[in-house]
Tab-separated table of C-alpha atoms and ligand atoms in Angstrom:
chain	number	residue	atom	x	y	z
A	1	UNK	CA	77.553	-12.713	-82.847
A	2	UNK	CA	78.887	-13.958	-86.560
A	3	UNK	CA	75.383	-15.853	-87.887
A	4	UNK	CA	76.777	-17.655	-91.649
A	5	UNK	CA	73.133	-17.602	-93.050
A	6	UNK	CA	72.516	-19.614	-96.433
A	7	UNK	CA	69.841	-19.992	-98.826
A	8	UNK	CA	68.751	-22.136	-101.655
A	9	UNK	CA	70.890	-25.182	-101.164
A	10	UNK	CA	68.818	-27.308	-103.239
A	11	UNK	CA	70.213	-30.709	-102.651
A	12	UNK	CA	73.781	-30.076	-103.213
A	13	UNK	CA	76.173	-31.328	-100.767
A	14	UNK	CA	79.594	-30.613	-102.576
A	15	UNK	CA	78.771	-26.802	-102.707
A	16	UNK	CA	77.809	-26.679	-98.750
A	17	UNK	CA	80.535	-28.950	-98.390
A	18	UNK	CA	82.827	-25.940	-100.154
A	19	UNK	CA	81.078	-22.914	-98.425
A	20	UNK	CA	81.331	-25.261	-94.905
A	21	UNK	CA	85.074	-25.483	-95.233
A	22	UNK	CA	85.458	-21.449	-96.590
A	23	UNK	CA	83.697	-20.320	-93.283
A	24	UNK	CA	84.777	-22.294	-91.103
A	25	UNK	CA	85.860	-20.802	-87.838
A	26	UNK	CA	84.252	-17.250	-88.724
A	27	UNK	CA	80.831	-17.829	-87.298
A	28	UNK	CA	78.818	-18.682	-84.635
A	29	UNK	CA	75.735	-19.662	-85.880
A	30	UNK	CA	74.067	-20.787	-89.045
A	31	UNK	CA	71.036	-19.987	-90.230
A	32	UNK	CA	69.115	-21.181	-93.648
A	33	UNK	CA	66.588	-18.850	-96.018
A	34	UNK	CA	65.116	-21.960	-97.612
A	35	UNK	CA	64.945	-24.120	-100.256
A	36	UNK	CA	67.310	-27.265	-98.704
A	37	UNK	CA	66.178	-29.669	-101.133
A	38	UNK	CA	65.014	-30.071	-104.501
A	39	UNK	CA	66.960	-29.854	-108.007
A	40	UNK	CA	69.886	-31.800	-106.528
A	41	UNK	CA	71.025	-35.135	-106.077
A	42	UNK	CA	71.789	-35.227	-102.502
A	43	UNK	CA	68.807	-34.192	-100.334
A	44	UNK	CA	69.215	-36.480	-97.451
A	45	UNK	CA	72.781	-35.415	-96.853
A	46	UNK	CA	71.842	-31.434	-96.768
A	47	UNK	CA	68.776	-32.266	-94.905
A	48	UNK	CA	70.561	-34.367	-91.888
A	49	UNK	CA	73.128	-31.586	-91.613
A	50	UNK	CA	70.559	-28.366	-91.635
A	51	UNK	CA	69.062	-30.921	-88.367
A	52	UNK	CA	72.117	-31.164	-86.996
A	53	UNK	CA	73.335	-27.712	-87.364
A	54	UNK	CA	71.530	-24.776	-88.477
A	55	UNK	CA	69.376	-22.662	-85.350
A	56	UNK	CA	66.591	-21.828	-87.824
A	57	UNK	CA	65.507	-22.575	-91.244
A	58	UNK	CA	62.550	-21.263	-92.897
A	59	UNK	CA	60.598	-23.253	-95.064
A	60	UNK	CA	60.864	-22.898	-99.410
A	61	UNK	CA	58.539	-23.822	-102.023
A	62	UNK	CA	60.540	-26.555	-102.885
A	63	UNK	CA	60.785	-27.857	-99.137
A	64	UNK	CA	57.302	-27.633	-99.118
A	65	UNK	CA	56.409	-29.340	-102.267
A	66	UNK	CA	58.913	-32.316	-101.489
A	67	UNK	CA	57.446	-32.738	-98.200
A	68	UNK	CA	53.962	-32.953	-99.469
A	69	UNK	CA	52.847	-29.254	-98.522
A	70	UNK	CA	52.562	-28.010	-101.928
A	71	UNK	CA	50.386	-28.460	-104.918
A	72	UNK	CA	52.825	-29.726	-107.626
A	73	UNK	CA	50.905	-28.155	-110.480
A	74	UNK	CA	52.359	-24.923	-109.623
A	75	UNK	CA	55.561	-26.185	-110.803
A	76	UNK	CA	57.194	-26.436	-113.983
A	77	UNK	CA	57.596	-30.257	-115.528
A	78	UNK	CA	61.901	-30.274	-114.620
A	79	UNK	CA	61.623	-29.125	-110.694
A	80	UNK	CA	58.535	-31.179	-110.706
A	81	UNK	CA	60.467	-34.139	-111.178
A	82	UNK	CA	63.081	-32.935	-108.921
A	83	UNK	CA	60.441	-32.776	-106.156
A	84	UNK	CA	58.655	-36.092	-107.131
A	85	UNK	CA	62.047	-37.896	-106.716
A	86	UNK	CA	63.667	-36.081	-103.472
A	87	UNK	CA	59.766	-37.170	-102.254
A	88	UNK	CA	60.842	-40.759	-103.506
A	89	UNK	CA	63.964	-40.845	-101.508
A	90	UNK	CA	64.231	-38.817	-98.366
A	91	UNK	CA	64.063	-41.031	-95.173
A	92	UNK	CA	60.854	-40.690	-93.195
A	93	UNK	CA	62.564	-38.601	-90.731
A	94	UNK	CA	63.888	-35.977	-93.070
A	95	UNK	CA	60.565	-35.821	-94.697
A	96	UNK	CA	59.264	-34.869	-90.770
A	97	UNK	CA	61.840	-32.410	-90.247
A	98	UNK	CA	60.981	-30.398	-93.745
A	99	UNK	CA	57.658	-30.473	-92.797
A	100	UNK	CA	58.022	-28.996	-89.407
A	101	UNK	CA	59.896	-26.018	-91.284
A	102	UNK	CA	57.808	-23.036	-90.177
A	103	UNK	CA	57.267	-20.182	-92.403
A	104	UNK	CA	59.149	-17.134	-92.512
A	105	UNK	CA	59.379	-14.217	-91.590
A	106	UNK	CA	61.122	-15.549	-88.169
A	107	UNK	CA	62.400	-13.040	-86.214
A	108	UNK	CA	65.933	-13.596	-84.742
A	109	UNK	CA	68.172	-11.404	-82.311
A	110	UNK	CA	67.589	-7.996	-83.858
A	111	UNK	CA	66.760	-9.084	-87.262
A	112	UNK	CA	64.708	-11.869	-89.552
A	113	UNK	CA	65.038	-14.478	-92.014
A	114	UNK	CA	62.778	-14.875	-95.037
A	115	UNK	CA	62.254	-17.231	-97.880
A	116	UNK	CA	60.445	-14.842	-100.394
A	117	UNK	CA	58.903	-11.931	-99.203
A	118	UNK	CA	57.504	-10.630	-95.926
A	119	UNK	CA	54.102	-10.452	-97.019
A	120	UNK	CA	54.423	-13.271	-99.090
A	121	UNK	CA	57.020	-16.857	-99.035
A	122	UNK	CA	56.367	-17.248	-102.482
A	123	UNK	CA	57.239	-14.073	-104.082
A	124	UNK	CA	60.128	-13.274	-105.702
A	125	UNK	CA	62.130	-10.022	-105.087
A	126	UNK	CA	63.875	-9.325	-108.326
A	127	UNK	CA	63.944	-5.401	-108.312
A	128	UNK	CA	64.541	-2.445	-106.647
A	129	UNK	CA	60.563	-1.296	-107.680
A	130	UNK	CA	59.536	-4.819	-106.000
A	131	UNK	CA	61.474	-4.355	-102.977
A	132	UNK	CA	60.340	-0.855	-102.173
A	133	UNK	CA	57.271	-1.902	-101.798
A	134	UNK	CA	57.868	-4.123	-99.254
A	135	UNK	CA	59.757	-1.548	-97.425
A	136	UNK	CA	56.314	0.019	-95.420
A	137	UNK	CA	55.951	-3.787	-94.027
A	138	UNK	CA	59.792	-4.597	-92.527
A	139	UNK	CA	59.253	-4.970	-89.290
A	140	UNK	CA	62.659	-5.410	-88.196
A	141	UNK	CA	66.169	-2.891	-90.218
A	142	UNK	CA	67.646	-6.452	-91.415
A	143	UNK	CA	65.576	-8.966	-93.249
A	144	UNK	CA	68.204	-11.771	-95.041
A	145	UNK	CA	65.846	-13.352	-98.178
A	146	UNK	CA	66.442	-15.738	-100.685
A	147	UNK	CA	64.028	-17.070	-103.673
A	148	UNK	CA	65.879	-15.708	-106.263
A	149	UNK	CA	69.257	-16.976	-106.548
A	150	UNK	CA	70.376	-13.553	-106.957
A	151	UNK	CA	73.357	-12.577	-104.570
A	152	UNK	CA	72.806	-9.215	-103.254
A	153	UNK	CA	69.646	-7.349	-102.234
A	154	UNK	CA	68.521	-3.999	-101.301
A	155	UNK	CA	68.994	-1.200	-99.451
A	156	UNK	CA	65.986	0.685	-98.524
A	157	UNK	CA	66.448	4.531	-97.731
A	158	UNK	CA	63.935	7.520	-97.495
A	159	UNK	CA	65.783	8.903	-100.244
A	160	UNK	CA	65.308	5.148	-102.519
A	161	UNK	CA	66.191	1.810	-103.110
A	162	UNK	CA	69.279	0.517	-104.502
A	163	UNK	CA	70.440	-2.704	-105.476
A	164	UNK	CA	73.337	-4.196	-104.005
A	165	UNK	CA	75.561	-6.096	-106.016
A	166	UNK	CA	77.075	-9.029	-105.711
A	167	UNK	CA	80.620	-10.378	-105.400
A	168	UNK	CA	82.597	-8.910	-108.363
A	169	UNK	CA	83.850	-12.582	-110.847
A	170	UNK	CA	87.049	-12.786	-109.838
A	171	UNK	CA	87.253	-11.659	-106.565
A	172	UNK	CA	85.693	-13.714	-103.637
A	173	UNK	CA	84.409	-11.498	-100.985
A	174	UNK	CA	82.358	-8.077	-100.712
A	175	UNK	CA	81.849	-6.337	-97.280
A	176	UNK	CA	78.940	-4.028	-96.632
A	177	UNK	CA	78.817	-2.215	-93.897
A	178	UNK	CA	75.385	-1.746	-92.473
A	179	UNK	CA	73.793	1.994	-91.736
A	180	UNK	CA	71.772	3.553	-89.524
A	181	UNK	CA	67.947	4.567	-90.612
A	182	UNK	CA	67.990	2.005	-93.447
A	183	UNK	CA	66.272	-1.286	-93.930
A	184	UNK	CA	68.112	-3.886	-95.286
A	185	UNK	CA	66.774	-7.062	-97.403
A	186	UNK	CA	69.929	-8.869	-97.805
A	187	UNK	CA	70.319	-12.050	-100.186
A	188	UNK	CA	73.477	-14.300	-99.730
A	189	UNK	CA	72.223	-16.039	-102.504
A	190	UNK	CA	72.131	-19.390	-103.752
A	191	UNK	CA	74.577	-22.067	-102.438
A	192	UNK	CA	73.382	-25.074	-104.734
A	193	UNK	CA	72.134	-23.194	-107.670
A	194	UNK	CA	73.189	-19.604	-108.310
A	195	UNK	CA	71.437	-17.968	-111.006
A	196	UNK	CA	73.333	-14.370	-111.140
A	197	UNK	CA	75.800	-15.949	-113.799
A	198	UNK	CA	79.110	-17.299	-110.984
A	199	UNK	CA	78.783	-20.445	-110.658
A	200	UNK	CA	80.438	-20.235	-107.513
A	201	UNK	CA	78.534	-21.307	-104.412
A	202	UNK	CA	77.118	-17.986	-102.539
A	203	UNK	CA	76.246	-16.985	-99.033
A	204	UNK	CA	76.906	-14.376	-96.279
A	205	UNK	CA	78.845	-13.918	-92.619
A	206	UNK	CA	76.784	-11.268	-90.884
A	207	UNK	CA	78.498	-9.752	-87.735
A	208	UNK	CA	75.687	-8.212	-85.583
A	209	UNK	CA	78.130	-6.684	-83.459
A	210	UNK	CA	80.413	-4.747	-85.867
A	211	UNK	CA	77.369	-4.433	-88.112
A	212	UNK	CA	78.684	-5.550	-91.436
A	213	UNK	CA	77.920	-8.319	-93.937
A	214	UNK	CA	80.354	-10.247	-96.042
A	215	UNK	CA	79.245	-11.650	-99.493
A	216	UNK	CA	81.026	-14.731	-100.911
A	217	UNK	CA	81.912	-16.903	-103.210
A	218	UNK	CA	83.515	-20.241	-103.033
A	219	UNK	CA	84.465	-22.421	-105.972
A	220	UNK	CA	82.863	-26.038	-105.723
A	221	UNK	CA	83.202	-29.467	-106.816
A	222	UNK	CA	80.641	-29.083	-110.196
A	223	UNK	CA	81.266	-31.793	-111.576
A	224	UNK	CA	80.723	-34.149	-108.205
A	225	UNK	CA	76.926	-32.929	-107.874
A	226	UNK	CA	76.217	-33.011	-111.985
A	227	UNK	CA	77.677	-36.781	-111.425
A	228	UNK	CA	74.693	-37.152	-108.494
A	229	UNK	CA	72.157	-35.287	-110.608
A	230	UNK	CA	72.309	-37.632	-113.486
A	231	UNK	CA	72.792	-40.884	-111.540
A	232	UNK	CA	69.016	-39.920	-110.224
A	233	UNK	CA	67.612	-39.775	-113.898
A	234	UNK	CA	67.128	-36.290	-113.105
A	235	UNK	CA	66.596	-33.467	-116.009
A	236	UNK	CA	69.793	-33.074	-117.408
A	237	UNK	CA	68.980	-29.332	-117.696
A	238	UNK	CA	69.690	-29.313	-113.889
A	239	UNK	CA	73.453	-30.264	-114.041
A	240	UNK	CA	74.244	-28.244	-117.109
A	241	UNK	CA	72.392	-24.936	-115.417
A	242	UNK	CA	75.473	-25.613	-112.009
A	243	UNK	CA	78.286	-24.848	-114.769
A	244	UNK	CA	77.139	-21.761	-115.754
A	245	UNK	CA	75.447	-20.491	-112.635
A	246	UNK	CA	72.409	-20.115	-114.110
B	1	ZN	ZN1	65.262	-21.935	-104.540
């Protein structure tokens, strides 16, 4: 089975639109880490195709916050705003759907999906030190994460935990082939809103059967969701972060 498993979309339909077209025919299913909405300009768009098309999504902070599940407080004043307006506009049925989202971990055919942590949704897994502590509590070898907008993850051994990088700029694919006693926490990264510094949108093909993940990239139309972003009145910070991928 070939699952194409996303995270951190965040509103932006040109770069699913790109990773869409780059995968297509080389999965089976699609899965989502979190975080459709919020930042971008195009909520209802990503939200009425993760209904249509994706087996599982787990619920983000920012799907909870738009869909009323969150204390906005917690947030900073720019994806405050994001959230107030993506509140403003999604259709009632959209707004359902987020809020139905359940909370991750959710355990899949031999593996899980995860917005933050296991132990916690919310909590960002930055480094190797962070991740190894979560190790004791992975309750299945492959747990695919997001959060972070970092492309890559970890690889927990007895011996350690390393990071895994991410696609090398200029090249548009990394495959990692998965071991035997290891756990994996596995980030495809951010499609709408990478943060590793490439711009490009991110995700993963995992193949459960030959046991391997592929990291990509996949150049996107920039300047069509900037154009959305600042038709909304949105913070301007959150069209000029999608140029330089952070
Ligand atoms: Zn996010």
């Amino acid at each position: 089975m070939r699952y194409l498993i996303l995270s951190d979309i965040h509103s932006n339909w040109e770069a699913l639109e790109a990773v869409l077209a780059d995968a297509a025919g080389g999965f089976d299913e699609t899965l989502c880490c979190g975080d459709l909405v919020g930042y971008g300009g195009d909520p209802n768009r990503v939200v009425e195709w993760a209904r249509a098309a994706v087996r599982v999504v787990v619920r983000g902070n920012h799907d909870k916050a738009c869909a009323g599940l969150e204390d906005l407080d917690w947030f900073n004043p720019i994806a405050r705003a994001a959230a107030e307006w993506t509140a403003s506009v999604l259709t009632p049925e959209n707004l359902d759907y987020l809020r139905s989202l359940p909370k991750g971990p959710a355990p899949l055919d031999g593996f899980q999906i995860l917005h933050g942590s296991p132990l916690d949704e919310d909590e960002y897994l930055l480094t190797p030190a962070a991740a190894a502590m979560q190790a004791p509590y992975l309750d299945r070898e492959i747990s695919f994460f997001g959060h972070t907008h970092y492309q890559g993850g970890f690889f927990c051994h007895r011996n350690g935990v390393r990071r895994i990088p991410q696609v090398r700029p200029g090249e548009s694919r990394a495959v990692l082939s998965l071991e035997h006693n290891a756990a994996y926490l596995i980030n495809p990264g951010s499609a709408g809103q990478p943060r590793d510094g490439d711009p490009r949108a991110a995700y993963v093909i995992y193949d459960s059967g030959d046991r391997t993940v592929e990291y990509r990239r996949v150049v996107y139309d920039i300047a069509g969701a900037q154009a959305k972003i600042r038709a909304a009145w949105l913070p301007e910070l959150l069209a000029e972060r999608l140029e330089v991928g952070n």
